[in-house]
XYZ file of N, CA and C in Angstrom:
714
model
N 33.541 19.323 -19.362
C 32.085 19.445 -19.256
C 31.384 18.407 -20.127
N 31.921 18.225 -21.363
C 31.314 17.254 -22.271
C 31.428 15.847 -21.708
N 32.590 15.530 -21.105
C 32.771 14.194 -20.538
C 31.821 13.965 -19.368
N 31.578 15.018 -18.574
C 30.649 14.888 -17.444
C 29.237 14.612 -17.949
N 28.819 15.350 -18.999
C 27.491 15.124 -19.575
C 27.376 13.715 -20.148
N 28.463 13.249 -20.793
C 28.444 11.904 -21.362
C 28.308 10.852 -20.269
N 29.050 11.040 -19.181
C 28.953 10.095 -18.066
C 27.558 10.104 -17.457
N 26.970 11.300 -17.360
C 25.613 11.396 -16.810
C 24.617 10.674 -17.706
N 24.774 10.857 -19.027
C 23.872 10.184 -19.963
C 24.050 8.674 -19.900
N 25.312 8.234 -19.810
C 25.561 6.794 -19.693
C 24.962 6.239 -18.403
N 25.073 7.033 -17.336
C 24.478 6.602 -16.074
C 22.969 6.471 -16.179
N 22.336 7.458 -16.820
C 20.884 7.390 -17.008
C 20.493 6.206 -17.880
N 21.305 5.960 -18.932
C 21.021 4.829 -19.814
C 21.131 3.511 -19.061
N 22.169 3.393 -18.247
C 22.349 2.166 -17.471
C 21.202 1.965 -16.488
N 20.804 3.041 -15.815
C 19.679 2.927 -14.884
C 18.402 2.547 -15.618
N 18.250 3.065 -16.853
C 17.078 2.699 -17.639
C 17.069 1.224 -17.987
N 18.237 0.701 -18.403
C 18.328 -0.729 -18.705
C 18.036 -1.574 -17.470
N 18.599 -1.167 -16.348
C 18.371 -1.917 -15.109
C 16.899 -1.890 -14.729
N 16.264 -0.723 -14.889
C 14.837 -0.609 -14.554
C 13.997 -1.519 -15.442
N 14.322 -1.541 -16.750
C 13.585 -2.421 -17.664
C 13.798 -3.885 -17.306
N 15.040 -4.220 -16.956
C 15.328 -5.611 -16.592
C 14.569 -6.008 -15.334
N 14.566 -5.107 -14.350
C 13.839 -5.392 -13.110
C 12.347 -5.518 -13.393
N 11.830 -4.638 -14.273
C 10.400 -4.701 -14.608
C 10.055 -6.036 -15.260
N 10.935 -6.517 -16.153
C 10.683 -7.815 -16.793
C 10.727 -8.948 -15.773
N 11.701 -8.877 -14.862
C 11.801 -9.924 -13.834
C 10.553 -9.929 -12.957
N 10.111 -8.742 -12.547
C 8.925 -8.657 -11.694
C 7.677 -9.108 -12.436
N 7.643 -8.850 -13.764
C 6.486 -9.283 -14.546
C 6.418 -10.804 -14.610
N 7.583 -11.426 -14.791
C 7.622 -12.886 -14.858
C 7.526 -13.530 -13.481
N 7.906 -12.785 -12.448
C 7.842 -13.301 -11.076
C 7.134 -12.258 -10.203
N 5.820 -12.161 -10.296
C 5.088 -11.121 -9.552
C 5.231 -11.247 -8.048
N 5.537 -12.457 -7.564
C 5.692 -12.608 -6.120
C 6.847 -11.755 -5.605
N 7.866 -11.533 -6.460
C 8.995 -10.693 -6.051
C 8.531 -9.251 -5.868
N 7.727 -8.762 -6.821
C 7.224 -7.388 -6.727
C 6.370 -7.210 -5.477
N 5.509 -8.192 -5.206
C 4.665 -8.091 -4.012
C 5.506 -8.126 -2.737
N 6.495 -9.008 -2.694
C 7.331 -9.099 -1.502
C 8.102 -7.804 -1.279
N 8.602 -7.201 -2.364
C 9.317 -5.933 -2.225
C 8.392 -4.833 -1.712
N 7.172 -4.789 -2.254
C 6.218 -3.769 -1.812
C 5.842 -3.975 -0.349
N 5.603 -5.226 0.030
C 5.240 -5.511 1.423
C 6.404 -5.185 2.351
N 7.619 -5.538 1.928
C 8.788 -5.246 2.757
C 8.952 -3.735 2.940
N 8.734 -2.980 1.859
C 8.831 -1.526 1.964
C 7.799 -0.953 2.919
N 6.568 -1.479 2.869
C 5.530 -0.982 3.770
C 5.813 -1.386 5.217
N 6.397 -2.565 5.403
C 6.744 -2.985 6.766
C 7.843 -2.079 7.328
N 8.816 -1.727 6.484
C 9.858 -0.799 6.936
C 9.257 0.560 7.289
N 8.327 1.013 6.456
C 7.645 2.275 6.758
C 6.862 2.162 8.058
N 6.208 1.029 8.260
C 5.447 0.804 9.491
C 6.369 0.824 10.707
N 7.559 0.227 10.558
C 8.505 0.194 11.677
C 8.965 1.601 12.042
N 9.292 2.408 11.009
C 9.716 3.789 11.283
C 8.581 4.595 11.905
N 7.378 4.414 11.372
C 6.232 5.142 11.912
C 5.921 4.698 13.335
N 6.131 3.427 13.605
C 5.893 2.918 14.957
C 6.859 3.552 15.948
N 8.127 3.695 15.539
C 9.111 4.343 16.416
C 8.746 5.800 16.654
N 8.325 6.491 15.583
C 7.932 7.891 15.736
C 6.699 8.014 16.620
N 5.749 7.095 16.450
C 4.541 7.123 17.276
C 4.878 6.876 18.741
N 5.804 5.955 18.974
C 6.218 5.683 20.356
C 6.838 6.921 20.989
N 7.637 7.665 20.206
C 8.246 8.886 20.739
C 7.176 9.930 21.058
N 6.162 10.039 20.191
C 5.081 11.003 20.433
C 4.292 10.623 21.682
N 4.007 9.334 21.829
C 3.257 8.882 23.007
C 4.081 9.080 24.277
N 5.385 8.833 24.167
C 6.243 9.059 25.342
C 6.230 10.534 25.744
N 6.272 11.427 24.758
C 6.206 12.862 25.056
C 4.864 13.218 25.679
N 3.782 12.614 25.153
C 2.460 12.870 25.733
C 2.401 12.429 27.188
N 2.952 11.246 27.454
C 2.944 10.741 28.833
C 3.784 11.628 29.748
N 4.905 12.120 29.220
C 5.739 13.017 30.032
C 4.989 14.302 30.367
N 4.286 14.846 29.380
C 3.519 16.075 29.629
C 2.397 15.806 30.624
N 1.730 14.645 30.457
C 0.677 14.301 31.421
C 1.251 14.182 32.836
N 2.454 13.619 32.936
C 3.093 13.517 34.250
C 3.418 14.887 34.824
N 3.895 15.787 33.970
C 4.189 17.147 34.434
C 2.917 17.862 34.866
N 1.824 17.625 34.126
C 0.544 18.242 34.510
C 0.101 17.733 35.879
N 0.227 16.435 36.076
C -0.172 15.855 37.359
C 0.683 16.404 38.500
N 1.983 16.509 38.245
C 2.884 17.043 39.276
C 2.554 18.499 39.585
N 2.299 19.288 38.535
C 1.981 20.703 38.739
C 0.677 20.859 39.502
N -0.305 20.012 39.209
C -1.574 20.094 39.938
C -1.392 19.742 41.414
N -0.620 18.702 41.671
C -0.363 18.335 43.067
C 0.367 19.462 43.804
N 1.338 20.048 43.103
C 2.084 21.155 43.725
C 1.168 22.341 43.983
N 0.254 22.600 43.030
C -0.678 23.719 43.208
C -1.610 23.459 44.383
N -2.053 22.226 44.537
C -2.926 21.902 45.669
C -2.191 22.118 47.000
N -0.949 21.662 47.065
C -0.181 21.866 48.302
C 0.067 23.348 48.553
N 0.317 24.083 47.466
C 0.558 25.524 47.612
C -0.694 26.226 48.131
N -1.852 25.825 47.620
C -3.102 26.420 48.114
C -3.305 26.115 49.600
N -2.989 24.896 50.000
C -3.113 24.549 51.422
C -2.140 25.363 52.275
N -0.904 25.481 51.757
C 0.086 26.270 52.495
C -0.339 27.730 52.576
N -0.932 28.226 51.496
C -1.379 29.619 51.494
C -2.485 29.835 52.517
N -3.421 28.892 52.607
C -4.493 29.001 53.595
C -3.916 28.996 55.015
N -2.924 28.150 55.209
C -2.306 28.088 56.540
C -1.580 29.393 56.864
N -0.864 29.928 55.872
C -0.140 31.185 56.104
C -1.099 32.321 56.399
N -2.217 32.350 55.670
C -3.204 33.401 55.924
C -3.849 33.231 57.304
N -4.067 31.981 57.682
C -4.701 31.731 58.989
C -3.771 32.120 60.134
N -2.494 31.986 59.918
C -1.514 32.287 60.978
C -0.909 33.672 60.817
N -1.474 34.478 59.928
C -1.028 35.858 59.722
C 0.454 35.956 59.332
N 0.898 34.991 58.563
C 2.276 35.049 58.063
C 2.235 35.661 56.658
N 2.120 36.984 56.659
C 1.905 37.676 55.391
C 3.093 37.538 54.438
N 4.291 37.578 54.973
C 5.447 37.465 54.084
C 5.477 36.110 53.377
N 5.148 35.056 54.133
C 5.102 33.726 53.532
C 3.925 33.608 52.571
N 2.834 34.276 52.915
C 1.662 34.250 52.035
C 1.973 34.918 50.703
N 2.759 36.013 50.737
C 3.132 36.693 49.496
C 3.951 35.756 48.593
N 4.869 35.040 49.197
C 5.685 34.096 48.411
C 4.817 32.999 47.819
N 3.903 32.493 48.642
C 3.025 31.418 48.168
C 2.085 31.900 47.063
N 1.644 33.151 47.152
C 0.794 33.698 46.083
C 1.554 33.772 44.761
N 2.799 34.205 44.828
C 3.604 34.257 43.611
C 3.819 32.846 43.032
N 4.068 31.909 43.951
C 4.256 30.529 43.503
C 2.978 29.985 42.879
N 1.839 30.334 43.489
C 0.551 29.874 42.958
C 0.320 30.419 41.556
N 0.625 31.693 41.362
C 0.436 32.294 40.037
C 1.321 31.613 38.999
N 2.557 31.322 39.383
C 3.473 30.657 38.450
C 2.980 29.253 38.117
N 2.471 28.551 39.150
C 1.961 27.198 38.907
C 0.725 27.219 38.009
N -0.148 28.167 38.225
C -1.346 28.258 37.388
C -0.976 28.554 35.925
N 0.018 29.426 35.724
C 0.473 29.706 34.366
C 1.112 28.466 33.737
N 1.893 27.764 34.565
C 2.529 26.539 34.072
C 1.479 25.499 33.698
N 0.433 25.376 34.524
C -0.638 24.424 34.224
C -1.364 24.789 32.934
N -1.568 26.082 32.722
C -2.235 26.512 31.488
C -1.392 26.142 30.267
N -0.078 26.393 30.372
C 0.810 26.045 29.256
C 0.861 24.530 29.043
N 0.942 23.799 30.171
C 0.994 22.342 30.066
C -0.307 21.768 29.500
N -1.427 22.393 29.820
C -2.709 21.919 29.299
C -2.746 22.050 27.779
N -2.218 23.181 27.265
C -2.169 23.362 25.814
C -1.238 22.323 25.175
N -0.077 22.105 25.825
C 0.856 21.104 25.297
C 0.248 19.706 25.354
N -0.462 19.425 26.448
C -1.076 18.107 26.588
C -2.137 17.880 25.515
N -2.920 18.920 25.247
C -3.946 18.794 24.207
C -3.314 18.526 22.847
N -2.236 19.258 22.544
C -1.557 19.065 21.264
C -0.889 17.693 21.193
N -0.273 17.279 22.304
C 0.398 15.972 22.304
C -0.611 14.836 22.164
N -1.784 14.999 22.774
C -2.831 13.983 22.617
C -3.300 13.899 21.164
N -3.467 15.070 20.534
C -3.881 15.085 19.126
C -2.810 14.445 18.242
N -1.537 14.789 18.521
C -0.443 14.197 17.745
C -0.401 12.678 17.926
N -0.609 12.229 19.142
C -0.575 10.794 19.415
C -1.709 10.072 18.692
N -2.898 10.667 18.684
C -4.028 10.043 17.999
C -3.794 9.986 16.491
N -3.243 11.083 15.945
C -2.938 11.087 14.507
C -1.894 10.021 14.171
N -0.876 9.922 15.007
C 0.180 8.939 14.758
C -0.373 7.523 14.843
N -1.225 7.265 15.834
C -1.811 5.927 15.957
C -2.722 5.621 14.771
N -3.464 6.628 14.300
C -4.328 6.414 13.131
C -3.497 6.077 11.898
N -2.398 6.822 11.727
C -1.516 6.541 10.587
C -0.906 5.152 10.700
N -0.535 4.789 11.908
C 0.060 3.471 12.130
C -0.941 2.363 11.811
N -2.175 2.543 12.266
C -3.206 1.545 11.980
C -3.528 1.486 10.489
N -3.481 2.666 9.836
C -3.758 2.696 8.393
C -2.696 1.919 7.623
N -1.424 2.145 7.982
C -0.344 1.417 7.305
C -0.454 -0.077 7.592
N -0.784 -0.407 8.830
C -0.957 -1.816 9.184
C -2.083 -2.447 8.362
N -3.171 -1.691 8.187
C -4.268 -2.191 7.364
C -3.866 -2.351 5.907
N -3.066 -1.399 5.388
C -2.600 -1.497 4.008
C -1.707 -2.719 3.818
N -0.898 -3.005 4.818
C -0.049 -4.200 4.728
C -0.912 -5.452 4.657
N -1.943 -5.501 5.499
C -2.843 -6.648 5.464
C -3.553 -6.780 4.126
N -4.015 -5.642 3.580
C -4.686 -5.669 2.280
C -3.736 -6.128 1.179
N -2.493 -5.630 1.243
C -1.523 -5.996 0.214
C -1.183 -7.481 0.286
N -1.082 -8.016 1.492
C -0.824 -9.448 1.633
C -1.990 -10.264 1.081
N -3.215 -9.820 1.387
C -4.387 -10.529 0.866
C -4.439 -10.442 -0.657
N -4.109 -9.253 -1.190
C -4.084 -9.094 -2.651
C -3.015 -9.990 -3.269
N -1.851 -10.056 -2.621
C -0.780 -10.929 -3.125
C -1.254 -12.374 -3.212
N -1.857 -12.855 -2.142
C -2.315 -14.247 -2.137
C -3.379 -14.467 -3.210
N -4.291 -13.496 -3.345
C -5.374 -13.649 -4.320
C -4.843 -13.603 -5.755
N -3.981 -12.626 -6.042
C -3.479 -12.469 -7.399
C -2.554 -13.619 -7.795
N -1.714 -14.066 -6.870
C -0.833 -15.191 -7.190
C -1.644 -16.462 -7.412
N -2.725 -16.623 -6.642
C -3.592 -17.786 -6.854
C -4.253 -17.711 -8.230
N -4.695 -16.509 -8.620
C -5.294 -16.346 -9.947
C -4.279 -16.631 -11.046
N -3.041 -16.180 -10.834
C -2.011 -16.416 -11.842
C -1.709 -17.904 -11.977
N -1.605 -18.603 -10.842
C -1.361 -20.043 -10.900
C -2.510 -20.756 -11.603
N -3.730 -20.315 -11.326
C -4.886 -20.920 -11.985
C -4.836 -20.676 -13.490
N -4.482 -19.439 -13.881
C -4.391 -19.127 -15.310
C -3.285 -19.938 -15.977
N -2.147 -20.085 -15.296
C -1.056 -20.878 -15.857
C -1.468 -22.337 -16.021
N -2.205 -22.857 -15.041
C -2.680 -24.238 -15.148
C -3.639 -24.387 -16.324
N -4.509 -23.395 -16.509
C -5.439 -23.445 -17.641
C -4.696 -23.402 -18.965
N -3.652 -22.564 -19.028
C -2.862 -22.495 -20.260
C -2.171 -23.823 -20.545
N -1.667 -24.471 -19.498
C -1.030 -25.770 -19.691
C -2.031 -26.806 -20.196
N -3.244 -26.769 -19.625
C -4.278 -27.710 -20.071
C -4.647 -27.440 -21.525
N -4.789 -26.148 -21.867
C -5.110 -25.804 -23.250
C -4.008 -26.259 -24.201
N -2.746 -26.101 -23.764
C -1.632 -26.545 -24.607
C -1.672 -28.056 -24.798
N -2.007 -28.778 -23.726
C -2.110 -30.229 -23.843
C -3.253 -30.626 -24.765
N -4.379 -29.909 -24.651
C -5.508 -30.203 -25.535
C -5.159 -29.898 -26.984
N -4.424 -28.799 -27.191
C -3.998 -28.484 -28.554
C -3.077 -29.571 -29.095
N -2.254 -30.137 -28.209
C -1.368 -31.209 -28.643
C -2.116 -32.475 -28.999
N -3.334 -32.630 -28.439
C -4.147 -33.806 -28.744
C -5.102 -33.569 -29.905
N -4.913 -32.527 -30.668
C -5.815 -32.218 -31.772
C -5.609 -33.203 -32.920
N -6.529 -33.169 -33.891
C -6.487 -34.085 -35.040
C -5.696 -33.479 -36.187
N -4.855 -32.512 -35.877
C -4.108 -31.850 -36.944
C -3.231 -32.847 -37.696
N -2.567 -33.751 -36.947
C -1.704 -34.734 -37.610
C -2.521 -35.656 -38.506
N -3.704 -36.087 -38.022
C -4.560 -36.955 -38.838
C -5.040 -36.226 -40.084
N -5.387 -34.959 -39.917
C -5.843 -34.177 -41.069
C -4.725 -34.035 -42.089
N -3.512 -33.788 -41.607
C -2.387 -33.678 -42.528
C -2.141 -34.991 -43.262
N -2.262 -36.113 -42.529
C -2.090 -37.417 -43.181
C -3.157 -37.632 -44.247
N -4.410 -37.253 -43.948
C -5.489 -37.396 -44.923
C -5.251 -36.504 -46.132
N -4.735 -35.312 -45.902
C -4.417 -34.430 -47.029
C -3.351 -35.062 -47.926
N -2.369 -35.711 -47.304
C -1.335 -36.371 -48.108
C -1.924 -37.508 -48.935
N -2.872 -38.256 -48.332
C -3.531 -39.334 -49.080
C -4.313 -38.766 -50.257
N -5.021 -37.667 -50.017
C -5.785 -37.038 -51.099
C -4.861 -36.589 -52.227
N -3.758 -35.982 -51.853
C -2.810 -35.539 -52.869
C -2.255 -36.725 -53.651
N -2.004 -37.837 -52.945
C -1.488 -39.025 -53.628
C -2.509 -39.574 -54.622
N -3.784 -39.599 -54.199
C -4.835 -40.085 -55.105
C -4.937 -39.193 -56.336
N -4.924 -37.878 -56.106
C -5.002 -36.953 -57.233
C -3.810 -37.129 -58.170
N -2.630 -37.339 -57.583
C -1.436 -37.533 -58.407
C -1.541 -38.811 -59.228
N -2.057 -39.890 -58.602
C -2.216 -41.155 -59.316
C -3.192 -41.017 -60.473
N -4.320 -40.330 -60.219
C -5.300 -40.103 -61.286
C -4.688 -39.286 -62.406
N -3.917 -38.268 -62.039
C -3.278 -37.437 -63.058
C -2.286 -38.245 -63.879
N -1.542 -39.139 -63.220
C -0.605 -39.985 -63.956
C -1.340 -40.911 -64.914
N -2.482 -41.447 -64.458
C -3.272 -42.312 -65.339
C -3.785 -41.532 -66.546
N -4.281 -40.347 -66.313
C -4.755 -39.515 -67.424
C -3.619 -39.162 -68.367
N -2.452 -38.914 -67.781
C -1.302 -38.584 -68.616
C -0.926 -39.767 -69.501
N -0.999 -41.003 -68.943
C -0.697 -42.182 -69.765
C -1.656 -42.314 -70.928
N -2.940 -42.047 -70.680
C -3.929 -42.122 -71.753
C -3.652 -41.075 -72.818
N -3.324 -39.855 -72.354
C -3.034 -38.797 -73.313
C -1.801 -39.132 -74.143
N -0.804 -39.728 -73.495
C 0.398 -40.099 -74.234
C 0.098 -41.191 -75.257
N -0.762 -42.154 -74.873
C -1.129 -43.209 -75.823
C -1.890 -42.637 -77.014
N -2.759 -41.671 -76.743
C -3.529 -41.072 -77.831
C -2.637 -40.333 -78.816
N -1.527 -39.839 -78.356
C -0.620 -39.106 -79.244
C 0.454 -40.004 -79.848
N 0.534 -41.288 -79.446
C 1.532 -42.199 -80.001
C 1.178 -42.555 -81.447
N 2.193 -42.651 -82.362
C 1.944 -42.912 -83.793
C 1.330 -44.286 -84.013
N 1.839 -45.301 -83.328
C 1.291 -46.650 -83.503
C -0.170 -46.695 -83.083
N -0.448 -46.025 -81.975
C -1.835 -46.006 -81.509
C -2.719 -45.299 -82.519
N -2.210 -44.169 -83.014
C -2.996 -43.426 -84.005
C -3.195 -44.247 -85.283
N -2.141 -45.000 -85.711
C -2.256 -45.825 -86.916
C -3.267 -46.941 -86.711
N -3.220 -47.562 -85.562
C -4.194 -48.624 -85.261
C -5.609 -48.076 -85.290
N -5.779 -46.909 -84.720
C -7.108 -46.295 -84.722
C -7.539 -45.945 -86.132
N -6.546 -45.493 -86.940
C -6.867 -45.149 -88.323
C -7.312 -46.387 -89.093
N -6.623 -47.508 -88.869
C -7.005 -48.745 -89.537
C -8.399 -49.191 -89.114
N -8.677 -49.000 -87.822
C -10.020 -49.343 -87.358
C -11.060 -48.478 -88.055
N -10.747 -47.206 -88.189
C -11.678 -46.303 -88.872
C -11.812 -46.691 -90.346
N -10.662 -47.092 -90.966
C -10.705 -47.497 -92.387
C -11.563 -48.734 -92.565
N -11.424 -49.706 -91.668
C -12.238 -50.917 -91.744
C -13.712 -50.590 -91.633
N -14.035 -49.676 -90.763
C -15.435 -49.292 -90.605
C -15.951 -48.616 -91.874
N -15.106 -47.773 -92.489
C -15.526 -47.090 -93.725
C -15.736 -48.098 -94.852
N -14.799 -49.068 -94.957
C -14.917 -50.097 -96.012
C -16.163 -50.939 -95.806
N -16.382 -51.331 -94.546
C -17.563 -52.152 -94.266
C -18.836 -51.391 -94.586
N -18.855 -50.106 -94.249
C -20.050 -49.316 -94.544
C -20.260 -49.189 -96.058
N -19.154 -49.047 -96.817
C -19.275 -48.939 -98.282
C -19.805 -50.236 -98.875
N -19.281 -51.360 -98.350
C -19.776 -52.653 -98.819
C -21.252 -52.828 -98.487
N -21.617 -52.351 -97.275
C -23.022 -52.460 -96.895
C -23.902 -51.647 -97.820
N -23.476 -50.487 -98.180
C -24.257 -49.648 -99.080
C -24.361 -50.284 -100.460
N -23.260 -50.905 -100.901
C -23.279 -51.560 -102.216
C -24.251 -52.731 -102.218
N -24.233 -53.521 -101.143
C -25.160 -54.648 -101.047
C -26.606 -54.164 -101.042
N -26.840 -53.069 -100.335
C -28.200 -52.538 -100.323
C -28.638 -52.116 -101.716
N -27.724 -51.506 -102.486
C -28.091 -51.073 -103.837
C -28.350 -52.272 -104.743
N -27.477 -53.308 -104.623
C -27.676 -54.511 -105.439
C -28.998 -55.176 -105.093
N -29.302 -55.232 -103.839
C -30.551 -55.861 -103.409
C -31.743 -55.074 -103.913
N -31.631 -53.780 -103.870
C -32.733 -52.948 -104.353
C -32.910 -53.110 -105.861
N -31.784 -53.235 -106.592
C -31.869 -53.406 -108.049
C -32.494 -54.744 -108.395
N -32.102 -55.777 -107.644
C -32.660 -57.106 -107.904
C -34.149 -57.116 -107.631
N -34.537 -56.472 -106.586
C -35.963 -56.425 -106.269
C -36.727 -55.658 -107.348
N -36.085 -54.635 -107.883
C -36.754 -53.851 -108.932
C -36.917 -54.685 -110.207
N -35.912 -55.465 -110.593
C -36.002 -56.305 -111.787
C -37.046 -57.391 -111.601
N -37.110 -57.969 -110.427
C -38.105 -59.008 -110.168
C -39.515 -58.465 -110.281
N -39.730 -57.296 -109.867
C -41.061 -56.694 -109.953
C -41.442 -56.425 -111.400
N -40.512 -56.039 -112.230
C -40.801 -55.752 -113.637
C -41.150 -57.033 -114.373
N -40.471 -58.174 -114.098
C -40.738 -59.448 -114.756
C -42.136 -59.948 -114.433
N -42.603 -59.777 -113.260
C -43.934 -60.247 -112.894
C -45.006 -59.437 -113.598
N -44.722 -58.178 -113.810
C -45.719 -57.347 -114.490
C -45.859 -57.754 -115.965
N -44.796 -58.172 -116.619
C -44.879 -58.586 -118.015
C -45.568 -59.946 -118.103
């Protein structure tokens, strides 16, 4: 029992995989799905057409039987009139029985004919409906496949336009910008390294020392000049 259940589950799993695979194929190739649907409807139309033909044949057979029964009834009525006119009562009795049977047969055939006519009309309506559905499905197939081809063409054009974008130029410009920034950073780094170098610092210190010495000498000269001017002013006053 367990093995049977396992086989059944495996069978269901396999059918599921096949169904998914078929669904993917039909999604990628919708014309296959449409052709399968149209083929199925055509097969249904063919079977319905055969059934409709059988119904119509039965209707025609019943109509033929009705016509034959009516003709027979007319002849029987004529024969009955003749038998009554010639006083052939025994023959008239037989003809009366035959007339009654024919009238009953005609009544039954009329009911069958009415039903067969209704069945034939229903079958023809169904046949025309299926035929119309096939036409609609074919028109839908042509319309939808045309829309899909148009969409695919648009996607291809969009892909080509995307390929012609300036993304490569922008990336090249970004690389140039990065190179410039790197060069500037290297230059700044060289300056910073020079500022921290001992020889550079010593040279700068000497420059600062020279400036301090020169300023001290300048201050001394100013004081000497001021003193000389002060002495000169005192001599003139005396």
